[in-house]
Amino acid sequence: METNQKRRYALVTGASRGIGRAVALRLAGMGYHVLVNYLANAAAAEETLALIRRQGGEGELLPFDVADREAAERALGGWLEAHPDEAVEVLVNNAGIRRDGLLLWMPHEDWYGVLRTHLDGFFHVTQPLLKGMLVRKYGRIINIVSLSGIKGLPGQVNYSAAKGGLIAATRALAQEVAKKQVTVNAVAPGFIRTDMTADLDEAALRRTIPAGRFGEPEEVADLVAFLASEKASYITGEVISINGGIL
Ligand code: NDP
């Protein structure tokens, strides 16, 4: 961690809503200047920024489509050029979508869209920021995966494949960069109450969750915040579940 007065930066992808917003607020509370990424929902992203400022924190909007390599390169390259002496110290790869359906009838765009957003998105965002972490010998990369990527869930072959791939990428990259004090971990939520799960039958699903309830985005954010802290320096390559006891 830096001891001088320079700003410390964190980037949260998909921070306009849900888990990403809660994570952005938590990291801002830890003193990070948070880059709030989102795809299209500018009003929600502005609200995230307003909430950060209301709690005395700092941040800025950095919209781009994580699934689009050139767009990510443009946005991140532009930011890095404008901040030549600075690096993003904490990266939370959180942006995500669900396009559920049985594989037999899955439209091509639902397969590629989900893989591009989660798996290619990880590559598009992580690669440009990794160098700064390695040079400074400090970094925290946290990938938001899913129970679906651990167990494989029917109706989510695309999503399970993307999250499973991201879990493997987490473990592989962790070993590449551990010597430089850069940790890479994954957080695997179960059912969390956000827009992404708004269409699910919560009353029925609750019965399958030992804790008997959906989780809240803030509970995920607390786990991410710990992994993003200095205290978590000896945890790397891990996948930590947060799902109310589903095994
Ligand atoms: P939400 O649907 O509430 O929010 C999704 C966020 O991702 C929004 O900020 C959205 O931006 C952004 N986003 C989507 N696509 C892109 C893209 N191509 N480029 C940049 N930003 C994008 O999702 P959750 O908060 O529920 O989910 C967050 C993460 O947690 C996801 O990776 C999801 O897979 C994972 N997860 C969620 C679970 C849950 O139960 N909710 C369970 C397990 C994992 P915009 O507002 O502009 O659309």
mmCIF file of C-alpha atoms and ligand atoms in Angstrom:
data_model
loop_
_atom_site.group_PDB
_atom_site.id
_atom_site.type_symbol
_atom_site.label_atom_id
_atom_site.label_comp_id
_atom_site.label_asym_id
_atom_site.label_seq_id
_atom_site.Cartn_x
_atom_site.Cartn_y
_atom_site.Cartn_z
ATOM 1 C CA MET A 1 0.000 0.000 0.000
ATOM 2 C CA GLU A 2 1.265 3.445 -0.803
ATOM 3 C CA THR A 3 2.421 5.582 2.038
ATOM 4 C CA ASN A 4 2.512 8.884 0.111
ATOM 5 C CA GLN A 5 -0.503 11.091 -0.460
ATOM 6 C CA LYS A 6 -1.183 9.922 -4.013
ATOM 7 C CA ARG A 7 -4.675 8.815 -4.866
ATOM 8 C CA ARG A 8 -5.275 5.095 -4.792
ATOM 9 C CA TYR A 9 -7.498 3.835 -7.589
ATOM 10 C CA ALA A 10 -9.910 0.943 -7.846
ATOM 11 C CA LEU A 11 -11.921 -0.053 -10.936
ATOM 12 C CA VAL A 12 -15.221 -1.868 -10.537
ATOM 13 C CA THR A 13 -16.806 -3.077 -13.766
ATOM 14 C CA GLY A 14 -20.597 -3.054 -13.807
ATOM 15 C CA ALA A 15 -20.724 -0.648 -10.868
ATOM 16 C CA SER A 16 -23.935 1.129 -11.864
ATOM 17 C CA ARG A 17 -26.151 -1.404 -10.113
ATOM 18 C CA GLY A 18 -26.373 -4.423 -7.831
ATOM 19 C CA ILE A 19 -23.249 -6.080 -6.479
ATOM 20 C CA GLY A 20 -20.936 -3.737 -8.407
ATOM 21 C CA ARG A 21 -22.487 -0.655 -6.852
ATOM 22 C CA ALA A 22 -22.208 -2.111 -3.333
ATOM 23 C CA VAL A 23 -18.557 -3.005 -3.991
ATOM 24 C CA ALA A 24 -17.818 0.476 -5.342
ATOM 25 C CA LEU A 25 -19.278 2.045 -2.196
ATOM 26 C CA ARG A 26 -17.279 -0.248 0.063
ATOM 27 C CA LEU A 27 -13.986 0.414 -1.771
ATOM 28 C CA ALA A 28 -14.650 4.160 -1.687
ATOM 29 C CA GLY A 29 -15.148 3.778 2.069
ATOM 30 C CA MET A 30 -11.659 2.225 2.225
ATOM 31 C CA GLY A 31 -10.255 5.411 0.675
ATOM 32 C CA TYR A 32 -10.104 4.345 -2.954
ATOM 33 C CA HIS A 33 -10.929 6.720 -5.794
ATOM 34 C CA VAL A 34 -13.347 4.446 -7.612
ATOM 35 C CA LEU A 35 -13.634 4.209 -11.385
ATOM 36 C CA VAL A 36 -17.287 3.359 -11.920
ATOM 37 C CA ASN A 37 -17.642 1.314 -15.097
ATOM 38 C CA TYR A 38 -21.008 0.490 -16.674
ATOM 39 C CA LEU A 39 -22.442 -0.371 -20.077
ATOM 40 C CA ALA A 40 -25.451 1.847 -20.812
ATOM 41 C CA ASN A 41 -27.284 2.839 -17.647
ATOM 42 C CA ALA A 42 -25.802 6.308 -17.123
ATOM 43 C CA ALA A 43 -28.464 7.409 -14.651
ATOM 44 C CA ALA A 44 -27.767 4.452 -12.361
ATOM 45 C CA ALA A 45 -24.000 5.020 -12.637
ATOM 46 C CA GLU A 46 -24.459 8.702 -11.731
ATOM 47 C CA GLU A 47 -26.417 7.527 -8.712
ATOM 48 C CA THR A 48 -23.559 5.233 -7.657
ATOM 49 C CA LEU A 49 -21.196 8.206 -7.922
ATOM 50 C CA ALA A 50 -23.569 10.411 -5.938
ATOM 51 C CA LEU A 51 -23.779 7.753 -3.208
ATOM 52 C CA ILE A 52 -19.970 7.518 -3.095
ATOM 53 C CA ARG A 53 -19.716 11.300 -2.708
ATOM 54 C CA ARG A 54 -22.497 11.388 -0.129
ATOM 55 C CA GLN A 55 -20.453 9.076 2.094
ATOM 56 C CA GLY A 56 -17.401 11.333 1.668
ATOM 57 C CA GLY A 57 -15.664 9.294 -1.020
ATOM 58 C CA GLU A 58 -14.355 10.013 -4.504
ATOM 59 C CA GLY A 59 -14.851 8.495 -7.906
ATOM 60 C CA GLU A 60 -15.435 9.032 -11.599
ATOM 61 C CA LEU A 61 -17.430 7.369 -14.363
ATOM 62 C CA LEU A 62 -15.625 5.187 -16.902
ATOM 63 C CA PRO A 63 -18.258 3.684 -19.193
ATOM 64 C CA PHE A 64 -17.323 1.068 -21.761
ATOM 65 C CA ASP A 65 -18.471 -2.356 -22.942
ATOM 66 C CA VAL A 66 -16.162 -4.928 -21.338
ATOM 67 C CA ALA A 67 -17.103 -7.369 -24.101
ATOM 68 C CA ASP A 68 -15.643 -5.037 -26.750
ATOM 69 C CA ARG A 69 -11.838 -5.252 -26.776
ATOM 70 C CA GLU A 70 -11.317 -2.042 -28.715
ATOM 71 C CA ALA A 71 -13.712 -0.082 -26.512
ATOM 72 C CA ALA A 72 -11.977 -1.368 -23.375
ATOM 73 C CA GLU A 73 -8.563 -0.564 -24.832
ATOM 74 C CA ARG A 74 -9.680 2.946 -25.754
ATOM 75 C CA ALA A 75 -11.168 3.701 -22.337
ATOM 76 C CA LEU A 76 -8.431 2.122 -20.234
ATOM 77 C CA GLY A 77 -5.613 3.275 -22.532
ATOM 78 C CA GLY A 78 -6.976 6.818 -22.360
ATOM 79 C CA TRP A 79 -7.173 6.677 -18.586
ATOM 80 C CA LEU A 80 -3.635 5.304 -18.262
ATOM 81 C CA GLU A 81 -2.288 7.975 -20.622
ATOM 82 C CA ALA A 82 -3.947 10.686 -18.554
ATOM 83 C CA HIS A 83 -2.492 9.183 -15.350
ATOM 84 C CA PRO A 84 1.073 8.226 -16.326
ATOM 85 C CA ASP A 85 2.343 7.984 -12.748
ATOM 86 C CA GLU A 86 -0.597 6.101 -11.349
ATOM 87 C CA ALA A 87 -2.004 2.608 -11.451
ATOM 88 C CA VAL A 88 -5.260 0.928 -10.666
ATOM 89 C CA GLU A 89 -4.478 -1.015 -7.517
ATOM 90 C CA VAL A 90 -7.748 -2.910 -7.130
ATOM 91 C CA LEU A 91 -9.695 -4.390 -10.051
ATOM 92 C CA VAL A 92 -13.066 -6.016 -9.512
ATOM 93 C CA ASN A 93 -14.288 -7.833 -12.636
ATOM 94 C CA ASN A 94 -18.003 -7.799 -11.859
ATOM 95 C CA ALA A 95 -19.877 -6.767 -15.024
ATOM 96 C CA GLY A 96 -22.220 -9.520 -16.044
ATOM 97 C CA ILE A 97 -25.372 -10.657 -17.807
ATOM 98 C CA ARG A 98 -27.609 -13.738 -17.771
ATOM 99 C CA ARG A 99 -29.120 -15.183 -20.937
ATOM 100 C CA ASP A 100 -30.653 -18.413 -19.646
ATOM 101 C CA GLY A 101 -32.138 -21.152 -21.804
ATOM 102 C CA LEU A 102 -31.596 -24.778 -22.673
ATOM 103 C CA LEU A 103 -28.556 -25.348 -24.854
ATOM 104 C CA LEU A 104 -30.619 -27.150 -27.469
ATOM 105 C CA TRP A 105 -32.459 -23.962 -28.367
ATOM 106 C CA MET A 106 -29.888 -21.391 -27.331
ATOM 107 C CA PRO A 107 -29.561 -18.556 -29.863
ATOM 108 C CA HIS A 108 -25.952 -18.063 -30.956
ATOM 109 C CA GLU A 109 -25.928 -14.544 -29.602
ATOM 110 C CA ASP A 110 -26.828 -15.786 -26.112
ATOM 111 C CA TRP A 111 -23.837 -18.122 -26.105
ATOM 112 C CA TYR A 112 -21.363 -15.607 -27.473
ATOM 113 C CA GLY A 113 -22.788 -12.638 -25.560
ATOM 114 C CA VAL A 114 -22.382 -14.327 -22.185
ATOM 115 C CA LEU A 115 -18.913 -15.701 -22.965
ATOM 116 C CA ARG A 116 -17.767 -12.336 -24.312
ATOM 117 C CA THR A 117 -19.037 -10.364 -21.358
ATOM 118 C CA HIS A 118 -17.665 -12.557 -18.582
ATOM 119 C CA LEU A 119 -14.645 -14.323 -20.010
ATOM 120 C CA ASP A 120 -13.393 -12.035 -22.775
ATOM 121 C CA GLY A 121 -14.349 -9.094 -20.539
ATOM 122 C CA PHE A 122 -11.948 -10.361 -17.885
ATOM 123 C CA PHE A 123 -9.152 -10.447 -20.475
ATOM 124 C CA HIS A 124 -9.986 -7.070 -22.021
ATOM 125 C CA VAL A 125 -9.935 -5.264 -18.674
ATOM 126 C CA THR A 126 -7.302 -7.178 -16.729
ATOM 127 C CA GLN A 127 -4.502 -7.233 -19.287
ATOM 128 C CA PRO A 128 -4.116 -3.442 -19.649
ATOM 129 C CA LEU A 129 -4.151 -2.912 -15.870
ATOM 130 C CA LEU A 130 -1.905 -5.789 -14.853
ATOM 131 C CA LYS A 131 1.366 -4.142 -15.894
ATOM 132 C CA GLY A 132 0.881 -1.247 -13.475
ATOM 133 C CA MET A 133 0.243 -3.655 -10.621
ATOM 134 C CA LEU A 134 3.324 -5.727 -11.441
ATOM 135 C CA VAL A 135 5.560 -2.670 -11.762
ATOM 136 C CA ARG A 136 4.366 -1.358 -8.393
ATOM 137 C CA LYS A 137 4.481 -4.804 -6.833
ATOM 138 C CA TYR A 138 1.000 -4.483 -5.394
ATOM 139 C CA GLY A 139 -2.395 -5.387 -6.732
ATOM 140 C CA ARG A 140 -5.711 -7.018 -6.019
ATOM 141 C CA ILE A 141 -7.803 -8.649 -8.737
ATOM 142 C CA ILE A 142 -11.176 -10.015 -7.690
ATOM 143 C CA ASN A 143 -13.376 -11.812 -10.191
ATOM 144 C CA ILE A 144 -17.055 -12.183 -9.438
ATOM 145 C CA VAL A 145 -17.982 -15.676 -10.552
ATOM 146 C CA SER A 146 -20.952 -17.788 -9.467
ATOM 147 C CA LEU A 147 -22.184 -20.982 -7.886
ATOM 148 C CA SER A 148 -23.227 -21.804 -11.462
ATOM 149 C CA GLY A 149 -19.554 -21.837 -12.507
ATOM 150 C CA ILE A 150 -18.696 -24.297 -9.737
ATOM 151 C CA LYS A 151 -21.612 -26.739 -9.978
ATOM 152 C CA GLY A 152 -22.898 -26.155 -13.486
ATOM 153 C CA LEU A 153 -26.608 -25.325 -13.539
ATOM 154 C CA PRO A 154 -29.140 -26.550 -16.133
ATOM 155 C CA GLY A 155 -30.498 -23.718 -18.244
ATOM 156 C CA GLN A 156 -27.218 -21.857 -17.814
ATOM 157 C CA VAL A 157 -24.713 -23.786 -19.934
ATOM 158 C CA ASN A 158 -23.413 -20.511 -21.373
ATOM 159 C CA TYR A 159 -23.188 -18.785 -17.976
ATOM 160 C CA SER A 160 -21.721 -21.857 -16.223
ATOM 161 C CA ALA A 161 -19.091 -22.167 -18.968
ATOM 162 C CA ALA A 162 -18.172 -18.490 -18.700
ATOM 163 C CA LYS A 163 -17.922 -18.497 -14.913
ATOM 164 C CA GLY A 164 -16.142 -21.873 -14.862
ATOM 165 C CA GLY A 165 -13.624 -20.496 -17.337
ATOM 166 C CA LEU A 166 -13.163 -17.419 -15.198
ATOM 167 C CA ILE A 167 -12.504 -19.598 -12.145
ATOM 168 C CA ALA A 168 -9.755 -21.450 -14.033
ATOM 169 C CA ALA A 169 -8.321 -18.149 -15.283
ATOM 170 C CA THR A 170 -8.285 -16.852 -11.696
ATOM 171 C CA ARG A 171 -6.263 -19.817 -10.483
ATOM 172 C CA ALA A 172 -3.849 -19.689 -13.420
ATOM 173 C CA LEU A 173 -3.195 -15.941 -13.270
ATOM 174 C CA ALA A 174 -2.761 -16.072 -9.484
ATOM 175 C CA GLN A 175 0.252 -18.331 -9.970
ATOM 176 C CA GLU A 176 1.729 -16.089 -12.682
ATOM 177 C CA VAL A 177 1.769 -12.954 -10.531
ATOM 178 C CA ALA A 178 1.991 -14.088 -6.896
ATOM 179 C CA LYS A 179 5.692 -13.196 -6.589
ATOM 180 C CA LYS A 180 4.859 -9.559 -7.365
ATOM 181 C CA GLN A 181 2.392 -9.260 -4.473
ATOM 182 C CA VAL A 182 -0.551 -9.241 -6.838
ATOM 183 C CA THR A 183 -3.341 -11.511 -5.638
ATOM 184 C CA VAL A 184 -6.081 -12.901 -7.862
ATOM 185 C CA ASN A 185 -9.188 -14.383 -6.282
ATOM 186 C CA ALA A 186 -12.752 -15.203 -7.204
ATOM 187 C CA VAL A 187 -15.922 -14.623 -5.228
ATOM 188 C CA ALA A 188 -18.774 -17.008 -6.043
ATOM 189 C CA PRO A 189 -22.177 -15.709 -4.940
ATOM 190 C CA GLY A 190 -25.296 -17.840 -4.819
ATOM 191 C CA PHE A 191 -28.616 -15.984 -5.018
ATOM 192 C CA ILE A 192 -28.154 -12.268 -4.331
ATOM 193 C CA ARG A 193 -31.034 -9.784 -4.440
ATOM 194 C CA THR A 194 -30.312 -7.578 -7.503
ATOM 195 C CA ASP A 195 -31.874 -6.740 -10.870
ATOM 196 C CA MET A 196 -30.258 -9.920 -12.236
ATOM 197 C CA THR A 197 -32.351 -12.127 -9.948
ATOM 198 C CA ALA A 198 -35.508 -9.980 -9.935
ATOM 199 C CA ASP A 199 -37.293 -12.401 -12.292
ATOM 200 C CA LEU A 200 -36.628 -15.475 -10.101
ATOM 201 C CA ASP A 201 -39.205 -17.062 -7.804
ATOM 202 C CA GLU A 202 -37.573 -16.104 -4.521
ATOM 203 C CA ALA A 203 -40.180 -17.828 -2.345
ATOM 204 C CA ALA A 204 -39.566 -21.186 -4.059
ATOM 205 C CA LEU A 205 -35.788 -20.825 -4.263
ATOM 206 C CA ARG A 206 -35.505 -19.861 -0.579
ATOM 207 C CA ARG A 207 -36.348 -23.463 0.310
ATOM 208 C CA THR A 208 -33.148 -24.630 -1.457
ATOM 209 C CA ILE A 209 -30.940 -22.250 0.544
ATOM 210 C CA PRO A 210 -29.924 -23.462 4.040
ATOM 211 C CA ALA A 211 -29.874 -19.865 5.328
ATOM 212 C CA GLY A 212 -33.454 -19.519 4.043
ATOM 213 C CA ARG A 213 -32.985 -16.242 2.212
ATOM 214 C CA PHE A 214 -31.307 -14.477 -0.710
ATOM 215 C CA GLY A 215 -28.097 -12.586 0.075
ATOM 216 C CA GLU A 216 -27.715 -8.819 -0.141
ATOM 217 C CA PRO A 217 -25.189 -7.069 -2.418
ATOM 218 C CA GLU A 218 -23.587 -5.472 0.657
ATOM 219 C CA GLU A 219 -22.753 -8.914 2.064
ATOM 220 C CA VAL A 220 -20.845 -9.738 -1.122
ATOM 221 C CA ALA A 221 -19.183 -6.320 -1.002
ATOM 222 C CA ASP A 222 -17.835 -6.985 2.499
ATOM 223 C CA LEU A 223 -16.120 -10.155 1.284
ATOM 224 C CA VAL A 224 -14.708 -8.380 -1.765
ATOM 225 C CA ALA A 225 -13.476 -5.550 0.461
ATOM 226 C CA PHE A 226 -11.575 -7.993 2.643
ATOM 227 C CA LEU A 227 -9.931 -9.627 -0.382
ATOM 228 C CA ALA A 228 -9.068 -6.138 -1.646
ATOM 229 C CA SER A 229 -7.408 -5.194 1.629
ATOM 230 C CA GLU A 230 -3.788 -5.602 2.675
ATOM 231 C CA LYS A 231 -4.918 -8.142 5.251
ATOM 232 C CA ALA A 232 -5.685 -10.647 2.481
ATOM 233 C CA SER A 233 -2.121 -10.648 1.120
ATOM 234 C CA TYR A 234 -1.607 -14.419 1.591
ATOM 235 C CA ILE A 235 -4.896 -15.438 -0.048
ATOM 236 C CA THR A 236 -4.558 -15.984 -3.780
ATOM 237 C CA GLY A 237 -5.955 -18.318 -6.415
ATOM 238 C CA GLU A 238 -8.981 -18.967 -4.206
ATOM 239 C CA VAL A 239 -12.657 -19.219 -5.033
ATOM 240 C CA ILE A 240 -14.712 -18.145 -2.033
ATOM 241 C CA SER A 241 -18.401 -18.969 -2.016
ATOM 242 C CA ILE A 242 -21.017 -16.696 -0.465
ATOM 243 C CA ASN A 243 -24.336 -18.443 -0.827
ATOM 244 C CA GLY A 244 -26.069 -19.064 2.501
ATOM 245 C CA GLY A 245 -24.798 -22.615 2.861
ATOM 246 C CA ILE A 246 -25.572 -24.241 -0.510
ATOM 247 C CA LEU A 247 -22.986 -27.029 -0.923
HETATM 248 P P1 NDP B 1 -27.006 -6.538 -12.265
HETATM 249 O O1 NDP B 1 -27.788 -7.042 -13.422
HETATM 250 O O2 NDP B 1 -27.695 -5.969 -11.078
HETATM 251 O O3 NDP B 1 -25.924 -5.472 -12.772
HETATM 252 C C1 NDP B 1 -25.100 -5.791 -13.851
HETATM 253 C C2 NDP B 1 -24.055 -4.727 -14.003
HETATM 254 O O4 NDP B 1 -23.138 -5.115 -15.051
HETATM 255 C C3 NDP B 1 -24.616 -3.380 -14.402
HETATM 256 O O5 NDP B 1 -23.831 -2.382 -13.789
HETATM 257 C C4 NDP B 1 -24.400 -3.359 -15.924
HETATM 258 O O6 NDP B 1 -24.303 -2.053 -16.472
HETATM 259 C C5 NDP B 1 -23.081 -4.069 -16.012
HETATM 260 N N1 NDP B 1 -22.788 -4.646 -17.332
HETATM 261 C C6 NDP B 1 -23.463 -5.625 -17.966
HETATM 262 N N2 NDP B 1 -22.873 -5.898 -19.158
HETATM 263 C C7 NDP B 1 -21.807 -5.058 -19.245
HETATM 264 C C8 NDP B 1 -20.821 -4.847 -20.234
HETATM 265 N N3 NDP B 1 -20.795 -5.566 -21.376
HETATM 266 N N4 NDP B 1 -19.866 -3.882 -20.028
HETATM 267 C C9 NDP B 1 -19.872 -3.166 -18.883
HETATM 268 N N5 NDP B 1 -20.799 -3.326 -17.910
HETATM 269 C C10 NDP B 1 -21.748 -4.264 -18.091
HETATM 270 O O7 NDP B 1 -26.072 -7.775 -11.841
HETATM 271 P P2 NDP B 1 -25.598 -8.301 -10.405
HETATM 272 O O8 NDP B 1 -25.155 -7.179 -9.565
HETATM 273 O O9 NDP B 1 -26.593 -9.254 -9.894
HETATM 274 O O10 NDP B 1 -24.342 -9.173 -10.861
HETATM 275 C C11 NDP B 1 -23.010 -8.717 -10.757
HETATM 276 C C12 NDP B 1 -22.068 -9.903 -11.007
HETATM 277 O O11 NDP B 1 -22.343 -10.919 -10.044
HETATM 278 C C13 NDP B 1 -22.243 -10.553 -12.364
HETATM 279 O O12 NDP B 1 -20.988 -10.942 -12.875
HETATM 280 C C14 NDP B 1 -23.089 -11.765 -12.074
HETATM 281 O O13 NDP B 1 -22.883 -12.772 -13.027
HETATM 282 C C15 NDP B 1 -22.559 -12.147 -10.706
HETATM 283 N N6 NDP B 1 -23.473 -12.954 -9.911
HETATM 284 C C16 NDP B 1 -24.690 -12.471 -9.497
HETATM 285 C C17 NDP B 1 -25.521 -13.252 -8.724
HETATM 286 C C18 NDP B 1 -26.832 -12.786 -8.226
HETATM 287 O O14 NDP B 1 -27.550 -13.596 -7.619
HETATM 288 N N7 NDP B 1 -27.232 -11.537 -8.429
HETATM 289 C C19 NDP B 1 -25.140 -14.624 -8.366
HETATM 290 C C20 NDP B 1 -23.838 -15.018 -8.830
HETATM 291 C C21 NDP B 1 -23.048 -14.200 -9.571
HETATM 292 P P3 NDP B 1 -25.628 -1.231 -16.956
HETATM 293 O O15 NDP B 1 -26.304 -0.766 -15.699
HETATM 294 O O16 NDP B 1 -25.085 -0.119 -17.789
HETATM 295 O O17 NDP B 1 -26.474 -2.203 -17.718
#
